[in-house]
Each structure stands twice: as C-alpha cells, then as structure tokens.
C-alpha cells in the first residue's frame, strides 16, 4: 500500500508543534522546580484537609543510616508543596472533563474480620505508638476508604477489625478497673453513616461489616465499662438529617439523639432543642467534597447547625506548646470559608479544653477522650456539669487516669468513631495516654 507523504508545509507544522510541546514541558519543569524550592513559602497546615502538614524531619544518625530520614524529607516535600491545595483542586476539575460521573459509585473498600459471637480474644499487648503526622495520615486513609457515593451524597462503609477491637476493649476495661470508686467510665461509639442510613439490601450489596453487631460485640465484652448503644436509636431516625452528605462527620441532630440517651443513662433532665442557643452556618462543603470535587455536592451543600449551652460560651484550651488560651465553645466560622463549618465546635481538635459552668458548683465533672465526632456532642454536656474537660487523644498532654484522680473527675467518656478505632495505630495512641 502506498503511503501518503507529508507536504513541506505539513512537516514544518509538525516540527513546530513538537518544538512548542518540548518548550512548554521544559517551562513547566522549570516553574515546578522553582516553586518547589520556595522553602519559606511552604504551608504548615491544610485548611481544606483540616490537619497539620508533615514537618521537616529532624536529622539523626539513626534515621540517616536506615534511610527513613530521606523518606521523611520526601514526604515533607510533597505534603507542603506551595499551592498544593490549588493544584489538587485544579486536577479534580480537569478530571471532571474526562466524562460524566456516574450517579452511583464505590470508592475503595476492603473486607472486615468476622464479628465473633464467641471466641478467643486477639489482644495486642505490645503495639507501637505512631507519631502524630503518621496517625493523621492513617485516619485520613480510613476516612476515604470504602465510600459509597449516590447522587452527590457519600456513605462510609465500616470494616470490623478484631485485633484492634479486643485491644480497645481490654484497655478501657483496665482503665475503668483502676478508676473504680473514683470515676464512672462510659464508652460511646459513633457509627458510620452507611450502617445508619442505608437500607439492609443496599448494605448487603455494598459490603462491609454490620455496625450494630460490632457495637454489640464491644459493649457485651466489657466488665467495668458502661456502653451507650445509640445504633438502633439513630436507625429509628434515619430519615432525618443525621450525617452530612459532603463530610464524614455526623450532624448535631444525631448528636442530640445521643445526648438524650446519655441523659436517660445519667438521670439528667435533657434540654429541648429550642432551649439551646442555636447557631447555623451555610454553605458547608466538607472532607468528601475536598477529595472528590463532585458537582452534585457543590450544587447541594450541607448546613451546619450547632446547639450551644446557655450557661456559658467560654472555654480555655492548651495548645501543642502548652500555652493556655481563651476561645468560644461555639465560634463564628461564617467568614472562614465553605470547608470550615464543622470547625465551629469547641475549637476543632485541641490537646486539652476546660469549660467552667458558672451556674453549677457541685463539683461534678466529665472528661471526654475523643476524636472529632465528639465535637458537636460536647457543648450539650456543658449545662449539666460544674466542669467539662476534653482531650484529643492525638495531642493529649496528660495521663488520663492520673488526671481523673487528681481532679476528682465524676464521669469519663471515651467517644470514638467505630471506623477510627478499627485501626491499631489509633488504639495504640489512645492506650499511650491512659
């Protein structure tokens, strides 16, 4: 077959196109290199991802010899690249041009352990405590793994891990035993959205572990800890606005039903919703939108409603350097960007917070050991205690057991998301502060 030869004009055009392509590629490489060298313009925190970015590693001879120093430098370089968040957003926008996103999709996933009815416990006595940077990355991975997306709403699938569960159960039980006669110990596990909101047939289709059975396993295994089982309560209200569509957290509506159950357990007279000080922030586009950038989410953003105490809106907190500051329990984030809505609660995730209720002086107190799911629940406790404390297990500056003894803490609540404590790294970090 005779081949068609290019004309001289076509050859010139082809060569010009190739030259332009090479020049543009070299220019982008040069710009990328210069941008990457802007040491003093590198961010230290991510507003969009709501986390601290990887710090520049400290040089040690051990880390140099085993190669981990260079690995940490590489992590720092990529994690703190200037304008990183803008590039991520641009990349996600470009992906939208590839084709029409399906209304329903599954992102990631895995297989959980079988939830035992009777069987041998798998307790990890010796577990390595991770550093905070690695732990935040592990938490972020768990948040984004196993997502069922339908019409712009994201549902996170739960995967049971027996070793992490048994270790968590064992350490809480031992803590409660040591504090017997001093502090009442409670466990409040927050279920994932999929287990609460999706019907049973769809849940079976998308896979994962049964959250109700998992919570039964935790609570029925305790000897010294009182569990607060809210799974069926939330299921009864699943037609309501219990979880955000664009973010991995639950809403204040779900936290309020949990608050009612806690009041019944403690014998408190609960407040009606209209008795709290109500705050509202709109629009809110959370963690799932940050990663997925779905148009359906942008067109249908979430709304953050906060129920604040009537006794006070003041709190003090310690930062990671041990400095003490004052802040509001519910703060105005309306000017902080669409991704900041959930940050209105109790300062976000701080090492240590103390709230003093000026209307109660009976010595009662509660300490909450928490992840971010507890943030919208804690303000509802304030009107029922003389003092409210919380420690975020990632940054907690005190020993939990010693703090309870020294401060005559009445009630200790471990409030954690079911998926998060499925990680042995998370369990190891909680264990390290007990």
CSV table of C-alpha atoms in Angstrom, one decimal:
chain,number,residue,atom,x,y,z
A,1,UNK,CA,0.0,0.0,0.0
A,2,UNK,CA,1.3,3.4,-1.0
A,3,UNK,CA,2.0,5.7,2.0
A,4,UNK,CA,0.8,9.3,1.9
A,5,UNK,CA,3.8,11.6,2.2
A,6,UNK,CA,3.6,14.8,4.2
A,7,UNK,CA,4.0,18.0,2.3
A,8,UNK,CA,6.7,20.5,3.3
A,9,UNK,CA,4.2,22.8,5.0
A,10,UNK,CA,2.8,19.9,7.0
A,11,UNK,CA,6.3,18.9,8.0
A,12,UNK,CA,7.0,22.4,9.2
A,13,UNK,CA,3.8,22.5,11.2
A,14,UNK,CA,4.6,19.1,12.8
A,15,UNK,CA,8.1,20.1,13.7
A,16,UNK,CA,6.8,23.4,15.1
A,17,UNK,CA,4.2,21.6,17.2
A,18,UNK,CA,6.9,19.2,18.6
A,19,UNK,CA,9.2,22.1,19.4
A,20,UNK,CA,6.4,24.0,21.2
A,21,UNK,CA,5.5,20.9,23.2
A,22,UNK,CA,9.1,20.4,24.3
A,23,UNK,CA,9.5,24.0,25.2
A,24,UNK,CA,6.2,24.1,27.2
A,25,UNK,CA,7.3,20.9,29.0
A,26,UNK,CA,10.6,22.4,29.9
A,27,UNK,CA,9.0,25.6,31.1
A,28,UNK,CA,6.6,23.7,33.4
A,29,UNK,CA,9.5,21.6,34.8
A,30,UNK,CA,11.4,24.9,35.5
A,31,UNK,CA,8.4,26.5,37.1
A,32,UNK,CA,7.8,23.4,39.2
A,33,UNK,CA,11.4,23.3,40.3
A,34,UNK,CA,11.4,26.9,41.3
A,35,UNK,CA,8.1,26.6,43.1
A,36,UNK,CA,9.3,23.5,44.9
A,37,UNK,CA,12.4,25.4,46.1
A,38,UNK,CA,10.3,28.1,47.8
A,39,UNK,CA,11.3,26.9,51.3
A,40,UNK,CA,9.9,29.8,53.3
A,41,UNK,CA,6.5,29.8,51.4
A,42,UNK,CA,5.6,26.3,52.3
A,43,UNK,CA,2.4,25.8,54.3
A,44,UNK,CA,2.4,24.1,57.7
A,45,UNK,CA,-1.3,23.4,57.9
A,46,UNK,CA,-4.1,22.5,55.4
A,47,UNK,CA,-7.3,24.4,55.9
A,48,UNK,CA,-9.1,22.2,53.3
A,49,UNK,CA,-8.0,18.9,54.9
A,50,UNK,CA,-8.2,20.3,58.5
A,51,UNK,CA,-4.8,18.8,59.5
A,52,UNK,CA,-1.2,19.7,60.2
A,53,UNK,CA,1.1,19.0,57.3
A,54,UNK,CA,4.3,16.9,57.6
A,55,UNK,CA,7.1,18.9,59.3
A,56,UNK,CA,10.7,18.9,58.0
A,57,UNK,CA,12.3,15.9,59.7
A,58,UNK,CA,15.0,16.3,62.4
A,59,UNK,CA,18.3,14.8,61.3
A,60,UNK,CA,19.6,11.9,63.4
A,61,UNK,CA,22.4,9.5,62.5
A,62,UNK,CA,20.0,6.6,63.1
A,63,UNK,CA,17.4,7.9,60.6
A,64,UNK,CA,20.2,8.7,58.1
A,65,UNK,CA,21.6,5.2,58.2
A,66,UNK,CA,18.3,3.4,58.0
A,67,UNK,CA,17.1,5.6,55.1
A,68,UNK,CA,14.0,6.9,57.0
A,69,UNK,CA,15.4,10.5,57.0
A,70,UNK,CA,15.3,10.8,53.2
A,71,UNK,CA,11.8,9.2,53.1
A,72,UNK,CA,10.6,11.7,55.6
A,73,UNK,CA,12.1,14.6,53.6
A,74,UNK,CA,10.3,13.3,50.5
A,75,UNK,CA,7.0,13.2,52.5
A,76,UNK,CA,7.6,16.7,53.7
A,77,UNK,CA,8.4,18.0,50.2
A,78,UNK,CA,5.2,16.6,48.6
A,79,UNK,CA,2.9,17.3,51.6
A,80,UNK,CA,4.0,21.0,51.9
A,81,UNK,CA,4.4,21.8,48.2
A,82,UNK,CA,3.5,25.5,47.7
A,83,UNK,CA,-0.1,26.0,46.2
A,84,UNK,CA,-0.6,22.2,46.7
A,85,UNK,CA,-4.3,22.6,47.5
A,86,UNK,CA,-4.9,24.8,44.4
A,87,UNK,CA,-3.2,22.2,42.3
A,88,UNK,CA,-5.3,19.4,43.8
A,89,UNK,CA,-8.5,21.4,43.1
A,90,UNK,CA,-7.3,22.1,39.5
A,91,UNK,CA,-6.6,18.4,39.0
A,92,UNK,CA,-10.0,17.4,40.2
A,93,UNK,CA,-11.6,20.0,38.0
A,94,UNK,CA,-9.7,18.6,34.9
A,95,UNK,CA,-10.9,15.1,35.8
A,96,UNK,CA,-14.4,16.3,35.5
A,97,UNK,CA,-13.8,16.9,31.8
A,98,UNK,CA,-12.9,13.2,31.2
A,99,UNK,CA,-16.6,12.2,31.1
A,100,UNK,CA,-19.8,12.3,33.1
A,101,UNK,CA,-19.5,10.9,36.6
A,102,UNK,CA,-21.9,8.1,37.5
A,103,UNK,CA,-24.7,8.9,40.0
A,104,UNK,CA,-23.6,5.8,41.9
A,105,UNK,CA,-20.1,4.6,42.5
A,106,UNK,CA,-17.9,2.8,45.0
A,107,UNK,CA,-14.6,4.2,46.0
A,108,UNK,CA,-12.0,1.9,47.7
A,109,UNK,CA,-13.2,-0.7,50.1
A,110,UNK,CA,-12.0,-3.9,51.7
A,111,UNK,CA,-13.1,-6.8,53.9
A,112,UNK,CA,-13.6,-6.7,57.6
A,113,UNK,CA,-12.9,-9.5,60.1
A,114,UNK,CA,-15.8,-11.8,61.0
A,115,UNK,CA,-17.5,-10.4,64.1
A,116,UNK,CA,-17.2,-13.2,66.7
A,117,UNK,CA,-20.1,-14.3,68.8
A,118,UNK,CA,-17.9,-16.5,71.0
A,119,UNK,CA,-14.2,-17.0,70.5
A,120,UNK,CA,-10.7,-16.3,71.5
A,121,UNK,CA,-9.7,-12.6,72.1
A,122,UNK,CA,-6.9,-11.1,69.9
A,123,UNK,CA,-5.4,-8.6,72.2
A,124,UNK,CA,-2.2,-6.8,71.1
A,125,UNK,CA,-0.3,-6.1,74.3
A,126,UNK,CA,2.7,-4.7,72.5
A,127,UNK,CA,1.8,-2.1,69.9
A,128,UNK,CA,3.9,0.7,68.5
A,129,UNK,CA,2.7,4.2,69.2
A,130,UNK,CA,2.8,6.2,65.9
A,131,UNK,CA,3.8,9.8,65.6
A,132,UNK,CA,1.1,12.3,65.1
A,133,UNK,CA,1.8,13.0,61.4
A,134,UNK,CA,1.6,9.3,60.5
A,135,UNK,CA,-1.5,8.9,62.6
A,136,UNK,CA,-3.3,11.8,60.9
A,137,UNK,CA,-2.4,10.2,57.5
A,138,UNK,CA,-3.8,6.8,58.7
A,139,UNK,CA,-7.0,8.5,59.9
A,140,UNK,CA,-7.4,10.3,56.6
A,141,UNK,CA,-6.9,7.0,54.7
A,142,UNK,CA,-9.6,5.3,56.8
A,143,UNK,CA,-12.0,8.2,56.2
A,144,UNK,CA,-11.5,7.9,52.4
A,145,UNK,CA,-11.6,4.1,52.1
A,146,UNK,CA,-14.8,2.3,51.4
A,147,UNK,CA,-17.1,5.1,50.2
A,148,UNK,CA,-20.5,4.5,48.6
A,149,UNK,CA,-21.5,7.6,46.5
A,150,UNK,CA,-25.0,8.2,45.4
A,151,UNK,CA,-26.4,11.4,43.9
A,152,UNK,CA,-23.7,13.5,45.5
A,153,UNK,CA,-24.1,12.0,49.0
A,154,UNK,CA,-21.3,9.9,50.5
A,155,UNK,CA,-21.8,7.0,52.8
A,156,UNK,CA,-18.8,5.5,54.6
A,157,UNK,CA,-18.6,1.7,54.9
A,158,UNK,CA,-17.4,0.1,58.1
A,159,UNK,CA,-14.9,-2.8,58.3
A,160,UNK,CA,-14.5,-4.6,61.6
A,161,UNK,CA,-11.0,-5.4,62.9
A,162,UNK,CA,-11.0,-7.9,65.8
A,163,UNK,CA,-7.4,-7.3,67.0
A,164,UNK,CA,-8.0,-3.6,67.3
A,165,UNK,CA,-11.4,-4.1,68.9
A,166,UNK,CA,-10.2,-6.5,71.5
A,167,UNK,CA,-7.2,-4.3,72.4
A,168,UNK,CA,-9.5,-1.3,72.7
A,169,UNK,CA,-12.0,-3.2,74.9
A,170,UNK,CA,-9.2,-4.6,77.1
A,171,UNK,CA,-7.5,-1.2,77.7
A,172,UNK,CA,-10.8,0.6,78.5
A,173,UNK,CA,-11.7,-2.2,81.0
A,174,UNK,CA,-8.4,-1.9,82.7
A,175,UNK,CA,-8.7,1.8,83.0
A,176,UNK,CA,-12.2,1.5,84.5
A,177,UNK,CA,-11.0,-1.0,87.0
A,178,UNK,CA,-8.2,1.3,88.1
A,179,UNK,CA,-10.7,4.2,88.5
A,180,UNK,CA,-13.4,2.2,90.2
A,181,UNK,CA,-14.8,4.2,93.1
A,182,UNK,CA,-13.4,7.4,91.7
A,183,UNK,CA,-14.7,7.8,88.2
A,184,UNK,CA,-17.6,6.2,86.2
A,185,UNK,CA,-16.3,5.1,82.7
A,186,UNK,CA,-18.5,5.1,79.7
A,187,UNK,CA,-18.0,4.2,76.0
A,188,UNK,CA,-19.9,6.0,73.3
A,189,UNK,CA,-19.2,4.5,69.9
A,190,UNK,CA,-20.3,6.6,66.9
A,191,UNK,CA,-21.5,4.5,63.9
A,192,UNK,CA,-20.7,5.3,60.3
A,193,UNK,CA,-23.3,6.8,58.1
A,194,UNK,CA,-23.8,3.8,55.8
A,195,UNK,CA,-24.9,1.5,58.7
A,196,UNK,CA,-27.4,4.0,59.9
A,197,UNK,CA,-28.8,5.5,56.7
A,198,UNK,CA,-28.7,2.7,54.1
A,199,UNK,CA,-31.4,0.0,53.9
A,200,UNK,CA,-30.3,-3.6,54.6
A,201,UNK,CA,-30.5,-4.8,51.0
A,202,UNK,CA,-28.2,-2.0,49.8
A,203,UNK,CA,-25.9,-2.5,52.8
A,204,UNK,CA,-25.5,-6.2,51.8
A,205,UNK,CA,-24.7,-5.2,48.3
A,206,UNK,CA,-22.0,-2.6,49.1
A,207,UNK,CA,-20.4,-4.9,51.7
A,208,UNK,CA,-18.6,-4.1,54.9
A,209,UNK,CA,-19.4,-5.2,58.4
A,210,UNK,CA,-22.6,-4.9,60.3
A,211,UNK,CA,-22.2,-1.9,62.6
A,212,UNK,CA,-25.0,-2.9,65.1
A,213,UNK,CA,-23.4,-6.3,65.6
A,214,UNK,CA,-19.9,-4.7,66.0
A,215,UNK,CA,-21.2,-2.3,68.7
A,216,UNK,CA,-22.9,-5.3,70.5
A,217,UNK,CA,-19.5,-7.1,70.4
A,218,UNK,CA,-17.8,-4.1,72.0
A,219,UNK,CA,-20.4,-3.4,74.7
A,220,UNK,CA,-21.1,-7.0,75.6
A,221,UNK,CA,-17.4,-7.6,76.1
A,222,UNK,CA,-17.0,-5.0,78.9
A,223,UNK,CA,-16.8,-5.9,82.5
A,224,UNK,CA,-16.2,-2.5,84.1
A,225,UNK,CA,-17.3,0.0,81.3
A,226,UNK,CA,-20.9,1.1,80.6
A,227,UNK,CA,-21.6,1.3,76.9
A,228,UNK,CA,-24.0,3.8,75.4
A,229,UNK,CA,-25.6,2.0,72.5
A,230,UNK,CA,-27.1,4.5,70.1
A,231,UNK,CA,-27.2,2.5,66.9
A,232,UNK,CA,-30.9,1.5,66.9
A,233,UNK,CA,-31.8,5.0,68.2
A,234,UNK,CA,-30.2,6.6,65.1
A,235,UNK,CA,-31.7,3.9,62.8
A,236,UNK,CA,-35.1,4.9,64.0
A,237,UNK,CA,-34.5,8.5,62.9
A,238,UNK,CA,-32.5,7.7,59.7
A,239,UNK,CA,-34.9,9.7,57.6
A,240,UNK,CA,-33.7,12.9,59.4
A,241,UNK,CA,-30.5,14.9,58.7
A,242,UNK,CA,-28.2,12.8,60.8
A,243,UNK,CA,-25.0,12.8,58.7
A,244,UNK,CA,-23.5,15.3,56.3
A,245,UNK,CA,-23.6,14.5,52.6
A,246,UNK,CA,-20.2,16.1,51.8
A,247,UNK,CA,-18.3,15.4,55.0
A,248,UNK,CA,-17.5,12.3,57.1
A,249,UNK,CA,-19.0,13.6,60.4
A,250,UNK,CA,-22.4,13.2,61.9
A,251,UNK,CA,-24.6,16.3,62.5
A,252,UNK,CA,-25.9,17.9,65.6
A,253,UNK,CA,-29.2,16.2,65.1
A,254,UNK,CA,-27.6,12.8,65.5
A,255,UNK,CA,-25.6,14.1,68.5
A,256,UNK,CA,-28.8,15.4,70.1
A,257,UNK,CA,-30.4,12.0,70.0
A,258,UNK,CA,-27.2,10.6,71.6
A,259,UNK,CA,-27.4,13.4,74.2
A,260,UNK,CA,-31.0,12.3,75.1
A,261,UNK,CA,-29.8,8.7,75.6
A,262,UNK,CA,-26.9,9.9,77.8
A,263,UNK,CA,-29.3,12.0,79.9
A,264,UNK,CA,-31.5,8.9,80.4
A,265,UNK,CA,-28.5,6.9,81.5
A,266,UNK,CA,-27.3,9.6,83.9
A,267,UNK,CA,-30.7,10.7,85.2
A,268,UNK,CA,-30.3,14.2,83.8
A,269,UNK,CA,-33.3,16.3,82.7
A,270,UNK,CA,-32.5,16.8,79.0
A,271,UNK,CA,-33.0,20.1,77.2
A,272,UNK,CA,-35.3,20.5,74.3
A,273,UNK,CA,-33.5,21.7,71.1
A,274,UNK,CA,-35.1,25.1,71.3
A,275,UNK,CA,-33.7,25.5,74.8
A,276,UNK,CA,-30.1,25.6,73.5
A,277,UNK,CA,-28.5,28.6,71.8
A,278,UNK,CA,-28.8,27.7,68.1
A,279,UNK,CA,-26.2,28.6,65.5
A,280,UNK,CA,-26.3,28.0,61.8
A,281,UNK,CA,-23.6,28.1,59.1
A,282,UNK,CA,-24.2,27.7,55.4
A,283,UNK,CA,-23.0,26.6,52.9
A,284,UNK,CA,-20.7,23.8,54.1
A,285,UNK,CA,-18.6,21.6,51.8
A,286,UNK,CA,-16.6,19.0,53.9
A,287,UNK,CA,-13.9,16.5,53.6
A,288,UNK,CA,-15.6,14.3,50.9
A,289,UNK,CA,-16.1,17.3,48.7
A,290,UNK,CA,-12.5,18.3,49.2
A,291,UNK,CA,-11.3,14.9,47.8
A,292,UNK,CA,-14.0,14.2,45.2
A,293,UNK,CA,-15.0,17.6,44.0
A,294,UNK,CA,-18.3,16.3,42.7
A,295,UNK,CA,-20.5,18.9,41.0
A,296,UNK,CA,-23.6,17.4,42.7
A,297,UNK,CA,-22.1,18.2,46.1
A,298,UNK,CA,-21.3,21.8,45.1
A,299,UNK,CA,-24.8,22.3,44.0
A,300,UNK,CA,-26.3,20.8,47.2
A,301,UNK,CA,-24.0,21.9,50.1
A,302,UNK,CA,-24.5,20.9,53.7
A,303,UNK,CA,-25.8,23.1,56.5
A,304,UNK,CA,-24.1,23.1,59.9
A,305,UNK,CA,-26.4,23.6,62.9
A,306,UNK,CA,-24.9,23.9,66.4
A,307,UNK,CA,-26.6,23.6,69.8
A,308,UNK,CA,-24.7,25.7,72.3
A,309,UNK,CA,-25.1,25.8,76.1
A,310,UNK,CA,-27.0,28.6,77.8
A,311,UNK,CA,-24.8,28.8,80.9
A,312,UNK,CA,-21.6,29.9,79.1
A,313,UNK,CA,-20.0,30.1,75.7
A,314,UNK,CA,-16.4,30.5,77.1
A,315,UNK,CA,-13.7,27.9,77.3
A,316,UNK,CA,-9.9,27.7,77.8
A,317,UNK,CA,-7.6,25.4,75.9
A,318,UNK,CA,-4.0,24.4,75.8
A,319,UNK,CA,-2.2,24.3,72.5
A,320,UNK,CA,0.5,21.8,71.5
A,321,UNK,CA,3.2,24.0,73.1
A,322,UNK,CA,1.4,24.1,76.4
A,323,UNK,CA,0.2,27.7,76.1
A,324,UNK,CA,-3.3,28.5,77.5
A,325,UNK,CA,-5.8,30.5,75.5
A,326,UNK,CA,-9.4,31.5,75.6
A,327,UNK,CA,-12.0,30.8,73.0
A,328,UNK,CA,-15.7,30.4,72.4
A,329,UNK,CA,-17.4,27.0,72.7
A,330,UNK,CA,-19.3,27.7,69.5
A,331,UNK,CA,-17.5,30.2,67.4
A,332,UNK,CA,-18.5,32.1,64.3
A,333,UNK,CA,-16.9,30.5,61.2
A,334,UNK,CA,-19.2,32.1,58.7
A,335,UNK,CA,-16.2,34.1,57.2
A,336,UNK,CA,-13.7,31.2,57.3
A,337,UNK,CA,-14.6,29.5,54.0
A,338,UNK,CA,-17.1,26.8,53.0
A,339,UNK,CA,-14.9,24.0,54.3
A,340,UNK,CA,-14.8,25.3,57.9
A,341,UNK,CA,-18.4,24.7,59.1
A,342,UNK,CA,-17.6,21.8,61.4
A,343,UNK,CA,-14.8,23.8,63.0
A,344,UNK,CA,-17.3,25.9,64.9
A,345,UNK,CA,-17.5,23.3,67.6
A,346,UNK,CA,-15.2,23.5,70.7
A,347,UNK,CA,-12.2,24.8,68.7
A,348,UNK,CA,-11.9,21.8,66.5
A,349,UNK,CA,-9.3,19.2,67.7
A,350,UNK,CA,-7.3,20.7,70.5
A,351,UNK,CA,-5.0,18.9,73.0
A,352,UNK,CA,-6.9,19.9,76.1
A,353,UNK,CA,-10.0,22.0,76.8
A,354,UNK,CA,-11.7,23.1,80.1
A,355,UNK,CA,-15.1,24.6,80.4
A,356,UNK,CA,-16.3,26.0,83.7
A,357,UNK,CA,-20.1,26.3,84.1
A,358,UNK,CA,-20.7,29.4,86.3
A,359,UNK,CA,-24.3,28.2,87.2
A,360,UNK,CA,-23.3,24.9,88.8
A,361,UNK,CA,-20.9,24.5,91.7
A,362,UNK,CA,-21.5,20.9,92.9
A,363,UNK,CA,-18.0,19.6,91.9
A,364,UNK,CA,-19.4,17.4,89.1
A,365,UNK,CA,-17.2,17.0,86.1
A,366,UNK,CA,-16.8,15.0,82.9
A,367,UNK,CA,-13.8,14.2,80.8
A,368,UNK,CA,-14.2,13.2,77.1
A,369,UNK,CA,-11.4,11.3,75.4
A,370,UNK,CA,-12.3,12.0,71.8
A,371,UNK,CA,-11.9,12.2,68.1
A,372,UNK,CA,-13.6,14.9,66.0
A,373,UNK,CA,-17.0,13.1,66.1
A,374,UNK,CA,-17.4,14.2,69.7
A,375,UNK,CA,-17.1,17.9,68.9
A,376,UNK,CA,-20.8,18.6,68.3
A,377,UNK,CA,-21.8,16.5,71.3
A,378,UNK,CA,-19.6,18.1,74.0
A,379,UNK,CA,-21.4,21.5,74.0
A,380,UNK,CA,-24.7,19.8,75.0
A,381,UNK,CA,-23.0,18.4,78.2
A,382,UNK,CA,-21.9,21.8,79.5
A,383,UNK,CA,-25.2,22.8,81.2
A,384,UNK,CA,-25.2,19.5,83.2
A,385,UNK,CA,-21.8,19.7,84.8
A,386,UNK,CA,-19.7,22.0,87.0
A,387,UNK,CA,-16.7,21.4,84.7
A,388,UNK,CA,-16.3,19.8,81.3
A,389,UNK,CA,-12.9,18.7,80.0
A,390,UNK,CA,-11.8,17.1,76.8
A,391,UNK,CA,-8.6,15.6,75.5
A,392,UNK,CA,-8.0,14.8,71.8
A,393,UNK,CA,-6.0,11.5,72.0
A,394,UNK,CA,-3.6,12.6,69.3
A,395,UNK,CA,-2.3,15.6,71.3
A,396,UNK,CA,-3.4,14.9,74.9
A,397,UNK,CA,-0.9,16.5,77.4
A,398,UNK,CA,-1.8,14.5,80.4
A,399,UNK,CA,-2.3,10.9,81.7
A,400,UNK,CA,-6.0,10.2,81.6
A,401,UNK,CA,-6.1,8.0,84.7
A,402,UNK,CA,-3.9,10.4,86.8
A,403,UNK,CA,-5.9,13.4,85.6
A,404,UNK,CA,-9.2,11.8,86.8
A,405,UNK,CA,-7.7,11.0,90.2
A,406,UNK,CA,-6.1,14.5,90.7
A,407,UNK,CA,-9.2,16.4,89.6
A,408,UNK,CA,-11.9,14.1,91.1
A,409,UNK,CA,-13.5,13.6,87.7
A,410,UNK,CA,-17.0,12.2,88.0
A,411,UNK,CA,-17.5,10.7,84.6
A,412,UNK,CA,-15.1,9.6,81.9
A,413,UNK,CA,-16.4,9.2,78.4
A,414,UNK,CA,-14.5,7.6,75.5
A,415,UNK,CA,-16.2,8.9,72.5
A,416,UNK,CA,-14.8,7.5,69.2
A,417,UNK,CA,-16.0,6.7,65.7
A,418,UNK,CA,-16.4,3.0,65.1
A,419,UNK,CA,-14.2,3.1,62.0
A,420,UNK,CA,-11.4,5.0,63.6
A,421,UNK,CA,-10.8,2.6,66.4
A,422,UNK,CA,-10.6,-0.2,63.9
A,423,UNK,CA,-7.1,1.0,63.4
A,424,UNK,CA,-4.4,-0.4,65.7
A,425,UNK,CA,-2.5,2.8,65.3
A,426,UNK,CA,-5.4,4.8,66.7
A,427,UNK,CA,-5.8,2.3,69.6
A,428,UNK,CA,-2.1,2.5,70.3
A,429,UNK,CA,-2.2,6.3,70.6
A,430,UNK,CA,-5.2,6.1,73.0
A,431,UNK,CA,-3.5,3.5,75.1
A,432,UNK,CA,-0.4,5.6,75.4
A,433,UNK,CA,-2.3,8.4,77.2
A,434,UNK,CA,-4.1,6.2,79.7
